[in-house]
Tab-separated table of C-alpha atoms in Angstrom:
chain	number	residue	atom	x	y	z
A	1	MET	CA	-0.148	-0.226	-0.147
A	2	LEU	CA	2.968	2.437	0.789
A	3	LYS	CA	3.885	1.882	-3.371
A	4	GLU	CA	0.092	3.159	-4.391
A	5	TYR	CA	0.715	6.090	-1.894
A	6	LEU	CA	4.267	6.983	-3.274
A	7	TRP	CA	2.639	6.971	-6.936
A	8	VAL	CA	-0.200	9.247	-5.492
A	9	PHE	CA	2.548	11.670	-4.073
A	10	LEU	CA	4.537	11.668	-7.334
A	11	VAL	CA	1.903	12.041	-9.856
A	12	SER	CA	0.522	14.842	-7.841
A	13	MET	CA	3.516	16.773	-8.353
A	14	VAL	CA	3.513	16.364	-12.186
A	15	PRO	CA	2.956	19.272	-13.985
A	16	LEU	CA	-0.437	19.616	-15.810
A	17	ILE	CA	-1.443	16.217	-13.811
A	18	GLU	CA	-1.186	17.530	-10.602
A	19	LEU	CA	-3.504	16.273	-7.995
A	20	ARG	CA	-6.240	16.320	-10.476
A	21	GLY	CA	-5.003	12.980	-11.715
A	22	ALA	CA	-3.608	11.786	-8.732
A	23	ILE	CA	-7.037	11.548	-7.066
A	24	PRO	CA	-8.572	9.574	-9.493
A	25	ILE	CA	-5.465	7.382	-9.824
A	26	GLY	CA	-5.556	6.684	-6.017
A	27	VAL	CA	-8.907	6.131	-5.485
A	28	GLY	CA	-8.849	3.650	-8.824
A	29	MET	CA	-5.837	1.807	-7.160
A	30	GLY	CA	-8.406	1.145	-3.998
A	31	LEU	CA	-6.909	3.607	-1.734
A	32	PRO	CA	-9.110	5.211	0.983
A	33	LEU	CA	-9.968	8.982	-0.069
A	34	LEU	CA	-9.262	10.953	2.881
A	35	PRO	CA	-5.474	9.714	3.111
A	36	THR	CA	-5.197	9.848	-0.521
A	37	TYR	CA	-6.304	13.724	-0.575
A	38	ILE	CA	-3.977	14.520	2.039
A	39	VAL	CA	-1.023	12.697	0.132
A	40	ALA	CA	-1.930	14.269	-3.066
A	41	VAL	CA	-2.260	17.951	-1.464
A	42	VAL	CA	1.165	17.614	-0.059
A	43	GLY	CA	2.497	16.378	-3.152
A	44	ASN	CA	1.043	18.957	-5.381
A	45	MET	CA	2.266	21.869	-3.017
A	46	LEU	CA	5.747	20.606	-2.313
A	47	PRO	CA	6.794	22.159	-5.849
A	48	VAL	CA	4.991	25.644	-5.137
A	49	PRO	CA	8.163	27.374	-3.423
A	50	ILE	CA	10.511	26.312	-5.972
A	51	ILE	CA	8.188	27.057	-8.533
A	52	PHE	CA	7.588	30.759	-7.042
A	53	LEU	CA	11.447	31.524	-6.305
A	54	PHE	CA	13.348	29.716	-9.356
A	55	ALA	CA	11.113	28.999	-12.143
A	56	ARG	CA	10.927	32.536	-13.643
A	57	LYS	CA	14.505	32.937	-13.496
A	58	VAL	CA	15.105	29.276	-15.204
A	59	LEU	CA	12.685	30.050	-18.081
A	60	GLU	CA	14.261	33.344	-18.448
A	61	TRP	CA	18.125	31.916	-18.728
A	62	GLY	CA	16.471	29.034	-20.799
A	63	ARG	CA	14.985	31.203	-23.485
A	64	THR	CA	18.560	32.487	-24.708
A	65	LEU	CA	19.495	29.010	-25.112
A	66	PRO	CA	20.039	27.596	-28.724
A	67	LYS	CA	17.525	25.089	-29.817
A	68	VAL	CA	15.919	24.362	-26.675
A	69	GLY	CA	14.971	28.441	-26.324
A	70	GLY	CA	11.641	27.540	-27.840
A	71	PHE	CA	10.709	24.910	-25.305
A	72	PHE	CA	11.524	27.406	-21.914
A	73	ASP	CA	9.726	30.424	-24.185
A	74	TRP	CA	6.736	28.180	-24.398
A	75	PHE	CA	6.391	27.614	-20.940
A	76	TYR	CA	7.138	31.234	-20.087
A	77	ARG	CA	4.653	32.662	-22.319
A	78	LYS	CA	2.293	30.005	-20.779
A	79	GLY	CA	2.753	31.641	-17.411
A	80	GLU	CA	2.572	35.155	-18.853
A	81	LYS	CA	-0.457	34.658	-20.587
A	82	GLY	CA	-2.158	32.938	-17.653
A	83	GLY	CA	-0.817	35.896	-15.604
A	84	GLU	CA	-1.847	38.490	-17.438
A	85	LYS	CA	-5.383	37.217	-18.033
A	86	LEU	CA	-5.996	36.638	-14.522
A	87	LYS	CA	-4.640	40.329	-13.657
A	88	ALA	CA	-6.916	41.588	-16.281
A	89	LYS	CA	-9.943	39.758	-14.880
A	90	ALA	CA	-9.255	40.119	-11.045
A	91	GLY	CA	-7.896	43.819	-10.894
A	92	ARG	CA	-7.475	44.200	-6.754
A	93	GLY	CA	-9.054	40.630	-6.269
A	94	LEU	CA	-6.053	38.678	-7.682
A	95	PHE	CA	-5.707	36.715	-4.452
A	96	TRP	CA	-9.202	35.134	-4.964
A	97	ALA	CA	-8.688	35.193	-8.754
A	98	LEU	CA	-5.609	33.153	-8.140
A	99	LEU	CA	-7.100	30.701	-5.651
A	100	LEU	CA	-9.890	30.097	-8.245
A	101	PHE	CA	-7.698	29.686	-10.997
A	102	VAL	CA	-5.722	26.827	-9.181
A	103	GLY	CA	-8.969	25.364	-7.497
A	104	ILE	CA	-10.733	24.704	-10.857
A	105	PRO	CA	-9.823	21.268	-12.000
A	106	LEU	CA	-9.087	21.846	-15.635
A	107	PRO	CA	-5.827	21.215	-17.217
A	108	GLY	CA	-3.532	24.297	-17.399
A	109	THR	CA	-4.789	25.748	-13.838
A	110	GLY	CA	-2.997	24.130	-11.526
A	111	ALA	CA	-0.639	24.915	-8.661
A	112	TRP	CA	2.404	25.078	-11.435
A	113	THR	CA	0.636	27.691	-13.906
A	114	GLY	CA	-0.639	29.547	-11.084
A	115	THR	CA	2.266	29.877	-9.143
A	116	LEU	CA	4.614	30.655	-12.165
A	117	ALA	CA	1.863	33.197	-12.921
A	118	ALA	CA	1.948	34.853	-9.951
A	119	SER	CA	5.903	34.819	-9.586
A	120	ILE	CA	5.890	36.605	-13.107
A	121	LEU	CA	3.264	38.972	-11.715
A	122	ASP	CA	5.610	39.860	-8.837
A	123	MET	CA	2.822	38.987	-6.513
A	124	ASP	CA	3.937	38.744	-2.901
A	125	PHE	CA	5.110	34.856	-1.775
A	126	LYS	CA	2.997	34.362	0.982
A	127	GLN	CA	0.175	35.722	-0.619
A	128	SER	CA	0.783	33.414	-3.678
A	129	ALA	CA	1.395	30.280	-1.840
A	130	LEU	CA	-2.074	31.163	0.407
A	131	ALA	CA	-3.927	31.114	-2.778
A	132	ALA	CA	-1.936	28.179	-4.522
A	133	MET	CA	-2.675	26.299	-1.049
A	134	GLY	CA	-6.520	27.603	-1.296
A	135	GLY	CA	-7.062	26.394	-4.865
A	136	VAL	CA	-5.460	22.995	-4.115
A	137	LEU	CA	-7.526	22.510	-1.381
A	138	LEU	CA	-10.674	23.184	-3.424
A	139	ALA	CA	-9.282	21.301	-6.582
A	140	GLY	CA	-8.843	18.392	-4.524
A	141	LEU	CA	-12.227	18.533	-2.747
A	142	LEU	CA	-13.791	18.556	-6.318
A	143	MET	CA	-11.601	15.609	-7.897
A	144	GLY	CA	-12.372	13.705	-4.492
A	145	ALA	CA	-16.152	14.176	-4.955
A	146	ALA	CA	-15.870	13.101	-8.193
A	147	SER	CA	-13.684	10.334	-8.031
A	148	ALA	CA	-16.342	8.929	-5.033
A	149	GLY	CA	-19.342	9.409	-8.016
A	150	LEU	CA	-20.730	12.120	-5.963
A	151	PHE	CA	-21.309	13.998	-9.415
A	152	GLY	CA	-22.792	10.834	-11.120
A	153	VAL	CA	-25.213	10.438	-8.344
A	154	LEU	CA	-26.163	14.142	-8.429
A	155	GLY	CA	-26.553	13.504	-12.571
A	156	ALA	CA	-28.783	10.668	-11.871
A	157	LEU	CA	-31.177	12.635	-9.505
A	158	PHE	CA	-31.527	15.401	-11.510
């Protein structure tokens, strides 16, 4: 069982998949939902400080490299585009916009992209981390509910 939790932990750290994929995988492997949720949240949040503090610098440096610069540029532009969109819509409510951006369980809207966008927008580290944590908790609740079949039951009722 420890091996399965390790998989959940590692998958939750993978960009674009994050806990959105880790929770259904854990539930699919027969793990209990609550421990799966906790392991996925911890795994998803672990890279956040590293992303905030270093990703922007690495991407800016990588954009200057021959042959692989386009790869780094793609990630940088993705973060920049997400950040600008978020800033334009949110105005002064940037914290809540970032929390919801991370919390909506769609591809490309997780903690990795949200934290990179916050870094590019020069948001405060503490506010960015708290917004990412709130978003990860929200996304985890939604994915947990979906993995437990709650939305299927609601759909059958209505």
